[in-house]
Amino acid sequence: MQLRTLIFTSVVLPWILSSAAKDEYVEARKPKVKISSGGYTLCDNSLEENYSYYEDFFFLQRDIVNLPDYGFLQDTDPAVPKADGKLPTCLLCVCLSGSVYCEEVNPEMSAVPALPKETAYLYARFNKITKIRNQDFADMATLRRIDLSGNLISEIEDGAFSKLPNLEELTLAENKLTKLPTLPTKLVSFNANFNKLKTQGVKATAFKKLTRLVYLYLGNNELTAVPQLPESLHVVHLQNNKISAITDETFCKGNTSHYIRANLDQVRLDGNPVKLSMHPNSFICLQTLPVGWYN
């Protein structure tokens, strides 16, 4: 028994103590690492002296959490096309189940990016897009909504939207347009508020043939006349333009007092030089008078 005690105290116990001390020392000297979705972050400055100890750990974590290989995605994923020869659209923007969000893109986006074929909703607001070309939305039959608000668009080629068979909502507000292109026939909502639209830049039948159009927003432009309006309209905003006159046929049918325009329940003409009191029969077919403040 004494021999066993002597061996334990003189050999085993020092070994245990030294091993425990070593483990404690190593644990204390390990670099503190925080793992996040963007990679790892060292929490002290001991990378160099601990590098050999943690070498395998660093390379393992880097391989797992590092950013994806852009070149690999470009070469193998047909749903992520290139945009202007730079990064694929779905790395510049956010692509979620048919929706593409390209809002305030940095670096500045000056043209419509190439879109995945299944795109149904595009939100490219508050960028530096200056022109819409025919090929920007070519073969995009799935598109249902396009929002290009807050860009610098001054020109749209005439066929840019006309071949989108399922487009229902088109928003071009807060741009620099002076004229409109041909619009798709299935539009339900069209918004071109805060542009520079002129009457000579809007075809006489630009909206008349849109038999599904419910919401039409043309406020804060430079129109001098009310365009022809389809019977389907519920809301038309024409405030803050340069409209100086209307007739009995602008909203109604002047040759009959039996015609009632049942759908149109909100008209805005405030902020125009037209004096509504001079045209008492212009709204006789409507169920409500124009809203807004008038002189």
mmCIF file of C-alpha atoms in Angstrom:
data_model
loop_
_atom_site.group_PDB
_atom_site.id
_atom_site.type_symbol
_atom_site.label_atom_id
_atom_site.label_comp_id
_atom_site.label_asym_id
_atom_site.label_seq_id
_atom_site.Cartn_x
_atom_site.Cartn_y
_atom_site.Cartn_z
ATOM 1 C CA MET A 1 0.000 0.000 0.000
ATOM 2 C CA GLN A 2 2.794 2.427 0.845
ATOM 3 C CA LEU A 3 4.491 1.609 -2.460
ATOM 4 C CA ARG A 4 1.273 2.366 -4.389
ATOM 5 C CA THR A 5 0.855 5.637 -2.528
ATOM 6 C CA LEU A 6 4.430 6.601 -3.261
ATOM 7 C CA ILE A 7 4.021 5.860 -6.998
ATOM 8 C CA PHE A 8 0.770 7.825 -7.160
ATOM 9 C CA THR A 9 2.116 10.911 -5.416
ATOM 10 C CA SER A 10 5.478 10.961 -7.108
ATOM 11 C CA VAL A 11 4.515 9.984 -10.686
ATOM 12 C CA VAL A 12 0.769 9.937 -11.434
ATOM 13 C CA LEU A 13 -0.319 13.038 -9.544
ATOM 14 C CA PRO A 14 2.293 15.358 -11.107
ATOM 15 C CA TRP A 15 1.341 14.031 -14.562
ATOM 16 C CA ILE A 16 -2.368 14.699 -13.955
ATOM 17 C CA LEU A 17 -1.657 18.172 -12.641
ATOM 18 C CA SER A 18 0.617 19.016 -15.537
ATOM 19 C CA SER A 19 -1.911 17.693 -18.063
ATOM 20 C CA ALA A 20 -4.735 19.693 -16.504
ATOM 21 C CA ALA A 21 -2.567 22.802 -16.408
ATOM 22 C CA LYS A 22 -1.648 22.307 -20.040
ATOM 23 C CA ASP A 23 -5.304 21.933 -21.055
ATOM 24 C CA GLU A 24 -6.210 25.051 -19.105
ATOM 25 C CA TYR A 25 -3.366 26.966 -20.712
ATOM 26 C CA VAL A 26 -4.310 25.860 -24.217
ATOM 27 C CA GLU A 27 -7.947 26.666 -23.646
ATOM 28 C CA ALA A 28 -7.020 30.120 -22.402
ATOM 29 C CA ARG A 29 -4.791 30.716 -25.417
ATOM 30 C CA LYS A 30 -7.347 29.685 -28.033
ATOM 31 C CA PRO A 31 -8.385 32.637 -30.223
ATOM 32 C CA LYS A 32 -11.974 33.598 -29.622
ATOM 33 C CA VAL A 33 -13.958 33.112 -32.819
ATOM 34 C CA LYS A 34 -17.444 34.303 -33.618
ATOM 35 C CA ILE A 35 -19.209 32.571 -36.522
ATOM 36 C CA SER A 36 -21.767 34.530 -38.518
ATOM 37 C CA SER A 37 -23.515 34.178 -41.891
ATOM 38 C CA GLY A 38 -20.846 36.312 -43.518
ATOM 39 C CA GLY A 39 -17.824 34.412 -42.145
ATOM 40 C CA TYR A 40 -15.778 34.276 -38.929
ATOM 41 C CA THR A 41 -14.495 37.135 -36.791
ATOM 42 C CA LEU A 42 -11.532 36.988 -34.386
ATOM 43 C CA CYS A 43 -12.188 38.569 -31.013
ATOM 44 C CA ASP A 44 -8.496 39.013 -30.007
ATOM 45 C CA ASN A 45 -5.181 39.769 -31.679
ATOM 46 C CA SER A 46 -3.558 36.375 -31.164
ATOM 47 C CA LEU A 47 -4.052 35.029 -34.697
ATOM 48 C CA GLU A 48 -0.362 34.628 -35.531
ATOM 49 C CA GLU A 49 0.805 32.759 -32.406
ATOM 50 C CA ASN A 50 -2.290 30.532 -32.408
ATOM 51 C CA TYR A 51 -2.410 29.966 -36.152
ATOM 52 C CA SER A 52 -0.665 26.584 -36.070
ATOM 53 C CA TYR A 53 -2.957 25.344 -33.315
ATOM 54 C CA TYR A 54 -6.141 26.434 -35.072
ATOM 55 C CA GLU A 55 -5.048 26.083 -38.675
ATOM 56 C CA ASP A 56 -7.403 23.222 -39.510
ATOM 57 C CA PHE A 57 -10.270 25.004 -37.728
ATOM 58 C CA PHE A 58 -9.856 28.208 -39.731
ATOM 59 C CA PHE A 59 -9.698 26.494 -43.091
ATOM 60 C CA LEU A 60 -12.677 24.284 -42.273
ATOM 61 C CA GLN A 61 -14.854 27.244 -41.202
ATOM 62 C CA ARG A 62 -13.759 29.354 -44.158
ATOM 63 C CA ASP A 63 -14.823 26.644 -46.595
ATOM 64 C CA ILE A 64 -18.200 26.349 -44.925
ATOM 65 C CA VAL A 65 -19.265 29.980 -44.449
ATOM 66 C CA ASN A 66 -17.362 31.919 -47.100
ATOM 67 C CA LEU A 67 -19.310 33.769 -49.796
ATOM 68 C CA PRO A 68 -20.426 31.685 -52.795
ATOM 69 C CA ASP A 69 -18.270 31.427 -55.884
ATOM 70 C CA TYR A 70 -19.730 34.036 -58.272
ATOM 71 C CA GLY A 71 -18.108 32.447 -61.288
ATOM 72 C CA PHE A 72 -19.635 29.087 -60.446
ATOM 73 C CA LEU A 73 -23.122 30.586 -60.267
ATOM 74 C CA GLN A 74 -22.688 32.424 -63.544
ATOM 75 C CA ASP A 75 -21.572 29.302 -65.370
ATOM 76 C CA THR A 76 -24.024 26.764 -63.986
ATOM 77 C CA ASP A 77 -27.247 28.499 -62.946
ATOM 78 C CA PRO A 78 -29.378 29.545 -65.966
ATOM 79 C CA ALA A 79 -31.882 31.263 -63.667
ATOM 80 C CA VAL A 80 -29.255 33.842 -62.685
ATOM 81 C CA PRO A 81 -28.324 35.745 -65.885
ATOM 82 C CA LYS A 82 -25.678 38.428 -66.114
ATOM 83 C CA ALA A 83 -26.583 42.111 -65.840
ATOM 84 C CA ASP A 84 -24.507 44.334 -68.131
ATOM 85 C CA GLY A 85 -21.580 41.930 -67.992
ATOM 86 C CA LYS A 86 -21.219 42.417 -64.221
ATOM 87 C CA LEU A 87 -22.562 40.375 -61.350
ATOM 88 C CA PRO A 88 -25.689 38.267 -62.001
ATOM 89 C CA THR A 89 -28.965 40.075 -61.308
ATOM 90 C CA CYS A 90 -29.857 37.880 -58.354
ATOM 91 C CA LEU A 91 -26.622 38.850 -56.612
ATOM 92 C CA LEU A 92 -27.176 42.571 -57.230
ATOM 93 C CA CYS A 93 -30.867 42.343 -56.347
ATOM 94 C CA VAL A 94 -33.050 40.074 -54.232
ATOM 95 C CA CYS A 95 -34.900 37.277 -56.030
ATOM 96 C CA LEU A 96 -37.714 35.555 -54.134
ATOM 97 C CA SER A 97 -40.175 33.146 -55.745
ATOM 98 C CA GLY A 98 -40.815 35.117 -58.935
ATOM 99 C CA SER A 99 -40.254 38.545 -57.382
ATOM 100 C CA VAL A 100 -37.141 40.613 -58.127
ATOM 101 C CA TYR A 101 -36.294 43.560 -55.850
ATOM 102 C CA CYS A 102 -33.701 45.955 -57.313
ATOM 103 C CA GLU A 103 -34.237 49.037 -55.190
ATOM 104 C CA GLU A 104 -31.483 51.622 -54.671
ATOM 105 C CA VAL A 105 -28.884 49.256 -56.098
ATOM 106 C CA ASN A 106 -25.253 50.081 -55.348
ATOM 107 C CA PRO A 107 -23.319 50.465 -57.642
ATOM 108 C CA GLU A 108 -25.878 52.571 -59.497
ATOM 109 C CA MET A 109 -28.182 50.713 -61.886
ATOM 110 C CA SER A 110 -28.641 52.688 -65.121
ATOM 111 C CA ALA A 111 -30.526 50.069 -67.162
ATOM 112 C CA VAL A 112 -33.076 47.334 -66.571
ATOM 113 C CA PRO A 113 -31.117 44.216 -65.549
ATOM 114 C CA ALA A 114 -31.507 40.825 -67.191
ATOM 115 C CA LEU A 115 -34.291 39.018 -65.349
ATOM 116 C CA PRO A 116 -34.870 35.355 -64.500
ATOM 117 C CA LYS A 117 -37.375 33.849 -66.926
ATOM 118 C CA GLU A 118 -39.952 33.169 -64.207
ATOM 119 C CA THR A 119 -40.100 36.791 -62.961
ATOM 120 C CA ALA A 120 -43.661 37.912 -62.241
ATOM 121 C CA TYR A 121 -43.021 41.020 -60.115
ATOM 122 C CA LEU A 122 -40.231 43.527 -60.714
ATOM 123 C CA TYR A 123 -39.488 46.355 -58.296
ATOM 124 C CA ALA A 124 -36.630 48.507 -59.646
ATOM 125 C CA ARG A 125 -37.384 51.735 -57.795
ATOM 126 C CA PHE A 126 -35.041 54.599 -56.954
ATOM 127 C CA ASN A 127 -32.201 53.820 -59.341
ATOM 128 C CA LYS A 128 -30.632 55.726 -62.260
ATOM 129 C CA ILE A 129 -32.409 53.989 -65.152
ATOM 130 C CA THR A 130 -32.718 56.435 -68.070
ATOM 131 C CA LYS A 131 -34.249 54.405 -70.899
ATOM 132 C CA ILE A 132 -36.480 51.362 -71.396
ATOM 133 C CA ARG A 133 -35.660 49.358 -74.516
ATOM 134 C CA ASN A 134 -37.781 46.838 -76.414
ATOM 135 C CA GLN A 135 -35.438 43.989 -75.472
ATOM 136 C CA ASP A 136 -35.545 44.756 -71.742
ATOM 137 C CA PHE A 137 -38.722 42.720 -71.263
ATOM 138 C CA ALA A 138 -38.638 40.553 -74.383
ATOM 139 C CA ASP A 139 -40.108 37.059 -73.897
ATOM 140 C CA MET A 140 -41.173 37.875 -70.322
ATOM 141 C CA ALA A 141 -44.687 36.442 -70.543
ATOM 142 C CA THR A 142 -44.827 35.844 -66.784
ATOM 143 C CA LEU A 143 -44.559 39.541 -65.812
ATOM 144 C CA ARG A 144 -47.619 40.811 -63.961
ATOM 145 C CA ARG A 145 -46.274 43.896 -62.191
ATOM 146 C CA ILE A 146 -43.496 46.376 -63.007
ATOM 147 C CA ASP A 147 -42.587 49.260 -60.710
ATOM 148 C CA LEU A 148 -39.937 51.679 -62.003
ATOM 149 C CA SER A 149 -40.745 54.632 -59.734
ATOM 150 C CA GLY A 150 -38.101 57.193 -58.877
ATOM 151 C CA ASN A 151 -35.714 56.692 -61.785
ATOM 152 C CA LEU A 152 -34.538 59.059 -64.538
ATOM 153 C CA ILE A 153 -36.498 57.517 -67.394
ATOM 154 C CA SER A 154 -37.010 60.002 -70.229
ATOM 155 C CA GLU A 155 -37.521 57.539 -73.103
ATOM 156 C CA ILE A 156 -39.410 54.283 -73.549
ATOM 157 C CA GLU A 157 -39.285 52.498 -76.892
ATOM 158 C CA ASP A 158 -42.804 51.965 -78.246
ATOM 159 C CA GLY A 159 -42.796 48.171 -78.012
ATOM 160 C CA ALA A 160 -41.210 47.876 -74.582
ATOM 161 C CA PHE A 161 -44.451 46.888 -72.793
ATOM 162 C CA SER A 162 -46.905 46.087 -75.573
ATOM 163 C CA LYS A 163 -45.863 42.415 -75.841
ATOM 164 C CA LEU A 164 -46.371 41.572 -72.168
ATOM 165 C CA PRO A 165 -49.635 39.596 -72.296
ATOM 166 C CA ASN A 166 -50.139 39.270 -68.529
ATOM 167 C CA LEU A 167 -48.963 42.664 -67.273
ATOM 168 C CA GLU A 168 -51.611 44.100 -64.934
ATOM 169 C CA GLU A 169 -49.802 46.845 -63.018
ATOM 170 C CA LEU A 170 -47.321 49.335 -64.446
ATOM 171 C CA THR A 171 -45.865 52.153 -62.333
ATOM 172 C CA LEU A 172 -43.656 54.821 -63.912
ATOM 173 C CA ALA A 173 -44.166 57.555 -61.315
ATOM 174 C CA GLU A 174 -41.461 60.139 -60.580
ATOM 175 C CA ASN A 175 -39.544 59.948 -63.842
ATOM 176 C CA LYS A 176 -38.962 62.351 -66.751
ATOM 177 C CA LEU A 177 -41.357 61.071 -69.397
ATOM 178 C CA THR A 178 -42.849 63.462 -71.946
ATOM 179 C CA LYS A 179 -44.711 60.765 -73.888
ATOM 180 C CA LEU A 180 -46.070 57.272 -73.380
ATOM 181 C CA PRO A 181 -45.420 54.082 -75.351
ATOM 182 C CA THR A 182 -48.079 51.584 -76.410
ATOM 183 C CA LEU A 183 -49.498 49.973 -73.286
ATOM 184 C CA PRO A 184 -50.502 46.310 -72.837
ATOM 185 C CA THR A 185 -54.240 45.658 -73.102
ATOM 186 C CA LYS A 186 -54.640 43.782 -69.805
ATOM 187 C CA LEU A 187 -53.497 46.635 -67.568
ATOM 188 C CA VAL A 188 -55.584 47.122 -64.436
ATOM 189 C CA SER A 189 -53.516 49.923 -62.897
ATOM 190 C CA PHE A 190 -51.296 52.527 -64.557
ATOM 191 C CA ASN A 191 -49.414 55.188 -62.594
ATOM 192 C CA ALA A 192 -47.400 57.941 -64.277
ATOM 193 C CA ASN A 193 -47.716 60.633 -61.612
ATOM 194 C CA PHE A 194 -44.942 63.241 -61.387
ATOM 195 C CA ASN A 195 -43.561 63.114 -64.908
ATOM 196 C CA LYS A 196 -43.530 65.677 -67.713
ATOM 197 C CA LEU A 197 -46.232 64.156 -69.896
ATOM 198 C CA LYS A 198 -47.673 66.377 -72.581
ATOM 199 C CA THR A 199 -50.944 65.877 -74.444
ATOM 200 C CA GLN A 200 -49.148 65.527 -77.781
ATOM 201 C CA GLY A 201 -47.094 62.714 -76.250
ATOM 202 C CA VAL A 202 -50.136 60.630 -75.294
ATOM 203 C CA LYS A 203 -51.998 58.903 -78.128
ATOM 204 C CA ALA A 204 -55.735 59.602 -78.322
ATOM 205 C CA THR A 205 -56.527 55.926 -77.763
ATOM 206 C CA ALA A 206 -53.687 55.253 -75.305
ATOM 207 C CA PHE A 207 -56.195 54.306 -72.588
ATOM 208 C CA LYS A 208 -59.451 53.954 -74.504
ATOM 209 C CA LYS A 209 -58.630 50.413 -75.633
ATOM 210 C CA LEU A 210 -57.587 49.263 -72.163
ATOM 211 C CA THR A 211 -60.914 47.656 -71.317
ATOM 212 C CA ARG A 212 -59.688 46.268 -67.970
ATOM 213 C CA LEU A 213 -58.143 49.492 -66.662
ATOM 214 C CA VAL A 214 -59.512 50.417 -63.214
ATOM 215 C CA TYR A 215 -56.927 52.862 -61.800
ATOM 216 C CA LEU A 216 -55.340 55.661 -63.840
ATOM 217 C CA TYR A 217 -52.941 58.118 -62.194
ATOM 218 C CA LEU A 218 -51.651 61.010 -64.320
ATOM 219 C CA GLY A 219 -51.312 63.727 -61.687
ATOM 220 C CA ASN A 220 -48.549 66.344 -61.668
ATOM 221 C CA ASN A 221 -47.774 66.361 -65.380
ATOM 222 C CA GLU A 222 -48.165 68.896 -68.196
ATOM 223 C CA LEU A 223 -51.337 67.629 -69.861
ATOM 224 C CA THR A 224 -53.585 70.273 -71.405
ATOM 225 C CA ALA A 225 -56.562 67.985 -72.088
ATOM 226 C CA VAL A 226 -58.214 64.940 -70.539
ATOM 227 C CA PRO A 227 -57.382 61.798 -72.563
ATOM 228 C CA GLN A 228 -60.106 59.405 -73.725
ATOM 229 C CA LEU A 229 -61.095 57.212 -70.817
ATOM 230 C CA PRO A 230 -62.309 53.587 -70.907
ATOM 231 C CA GLU A 231 -65.644 52.625 -69.359
ATOM 232 C CA SER A 232 -63.887 50.270 -66.925
ATOM 233 C CA LEU A 233 -62.264 53.106 -64.918
ATOM 234 C CA HIS A 234 -63.106 53.526 -61.247
ATOM 235 C CA VAL A 235 -60.429 56.101 -60.387
ATOM 236 C CA VAL A 236 -58.774 58.791 -62.521
ATOM 237 C CA HIS A 237 -56.366 61.360 -61.085
ATOM 238 C CA LEU A 238 -55.479 64.354 -63.267
ATOM 239 C CA GLN A 239 -54.626 66.904 -60.602
ATOM 240 C CA ASN A 240 -51.913 69.536 -61.048
ATOM 241 C CA ASN A 241 -51.765 69.532 -64.835
ATOM 242 C CA LYS A 242 -52.498 72.333 -67.322
ATOM 243 C CA ILE A 243 -56.036 71.325 -68.290
ATOM 244 C CA SER A 244 -57.961 74.503 -69.072
ATOM 245 C CA ALA A 245 -61.186 73.122 -70.573
ATOM 246 C CA ILE A 246 -63.465 70.091 -70.580
ATOM 247 C CA THR A 247 -66.598 69.286 -72.547
ATOM 248 C CA ASP A 248 -69.861 67.444 -72.013
ATOM 249 C CA GLU A 249 -68.237 64.400 -73.602
ATOM 250 C CA THR A 250 -65.042 64.336 -71.562
ATOM 251 C CA PHE A 251 -66.636 62.025 -68.995
ATOM 252 C CA CYS A 252 -70.196 61.707 -70.249
ATOM 253 C CA LYS A 253 -72.080 61.447 -73.546
ATOM 254 C CA GLY A 254 -73.301 64.926 -74.312
ATOM 255 C CA ASN A 255 -76.021 63.753 -76.700
ATOM 256 C CA THR A 256 -77.971 61.805 -74.089
ATOM 257 C CA SER A 257 -79.125 62.484 -70.554
ATOM 258 C CA HIS A 258 -79.873 58.813 -69.890
ATOM 259 C CA TYR A 259 -76.272 57.676 -69.826
ATOM 260 C CA ILE A 260 -74.871 56.861 -66.377
ATOM 261 C CA ARG A 261 -71.185 56.135 -65.890
ATOM 262 C CA ALA A 262 -71.610 53.721 -62.993
ATOM 263 C CA ASN A 263 -67.997 52.615 -62.511
ATOM 264 C CA LEU A 264 -66.241 55.974 -62.287
ATOM 265 C CA ASP A 265 -66.497 57.011 -58.652
ATOM 266 C CA GLN A 266 -63.380 59.158 -58.126
ATOM 267 C CA VAL A 267 -62.180 62.016 -60.337
ATOM 268 C CA ARG A 268 -59.487 64.534 -59.412
ATOM 269 C CA LEU A 269 -59.004 67.709 -61.446
ATOM 270 C CA ASP A 270 -57.809 70.059 -58.701
ATOM 271 C CA GLY A 271 -54.754 72.158 -59.433
ATOM 272 C CA ASN A 272 -55.740 72.773 -63.070
ATOM 273 C CA PRO A 273 -56.756 76.126 -64.591
ATOM 274 C CA VAL A 274 -60.168 74.713 -65.632
ATOM 275 C CA LYS A 275 -63.180 76.273 -63.876
ATOM 276 C CA LEU A 276 -65.650 73.485 -63.210
ATOM 277 C CA SER A 277 -68.508 75.948 -62.642
ATOM 278 C CA MET A 278 -68.314 76.813 -66.333
ATOM 279 C CA HIS A 279 -69.137 73.224 -67.286
ATOM 280 C CA PRO A 280 -72.221 72.196 -65.282
ATOM 281 C CA ASN A 281 -73.189 69.333 -67.591
ATOM 282 C CA SER A 282 -69.750 67.746 -67.787
ATOM 283 C CA PHE A 283 -70.355 65.514 -64.769
ATOM 284 C CA ILE A 284 -74.064 64.831 -65.074
ATOM 285 C CA CYS A 285 -73.479 61.151 -65.797
ATOM 286 C CA LEU A 286 -71.293 60.596 -62.744
ATOM 287 C CA GLN A 287 -72.554 59.407 -59.378
ATOM 288 C CA THR A 288 -70.101 61.706 -57.532
ATOM 289 C CA LEU A 289 -68.573 65.087 -58.334
ATOM 290 C CA PRO A 290 -64.785 65.530 -58.691
ATOM 291 C CA VAL A 291 -62.903 65.548 -55.380
ATOM 292 C CA GLY A 292 -60.337 68.137 -54.306
ATOM 293 C CA TRP A 293 -60.182 71.909 -53.790
ATOM 294 C CA TYR A 294 -61.357 74.133 -56.655
ATOM 295 C CA ASN A 295 -61.595 77.868 -57.213
#
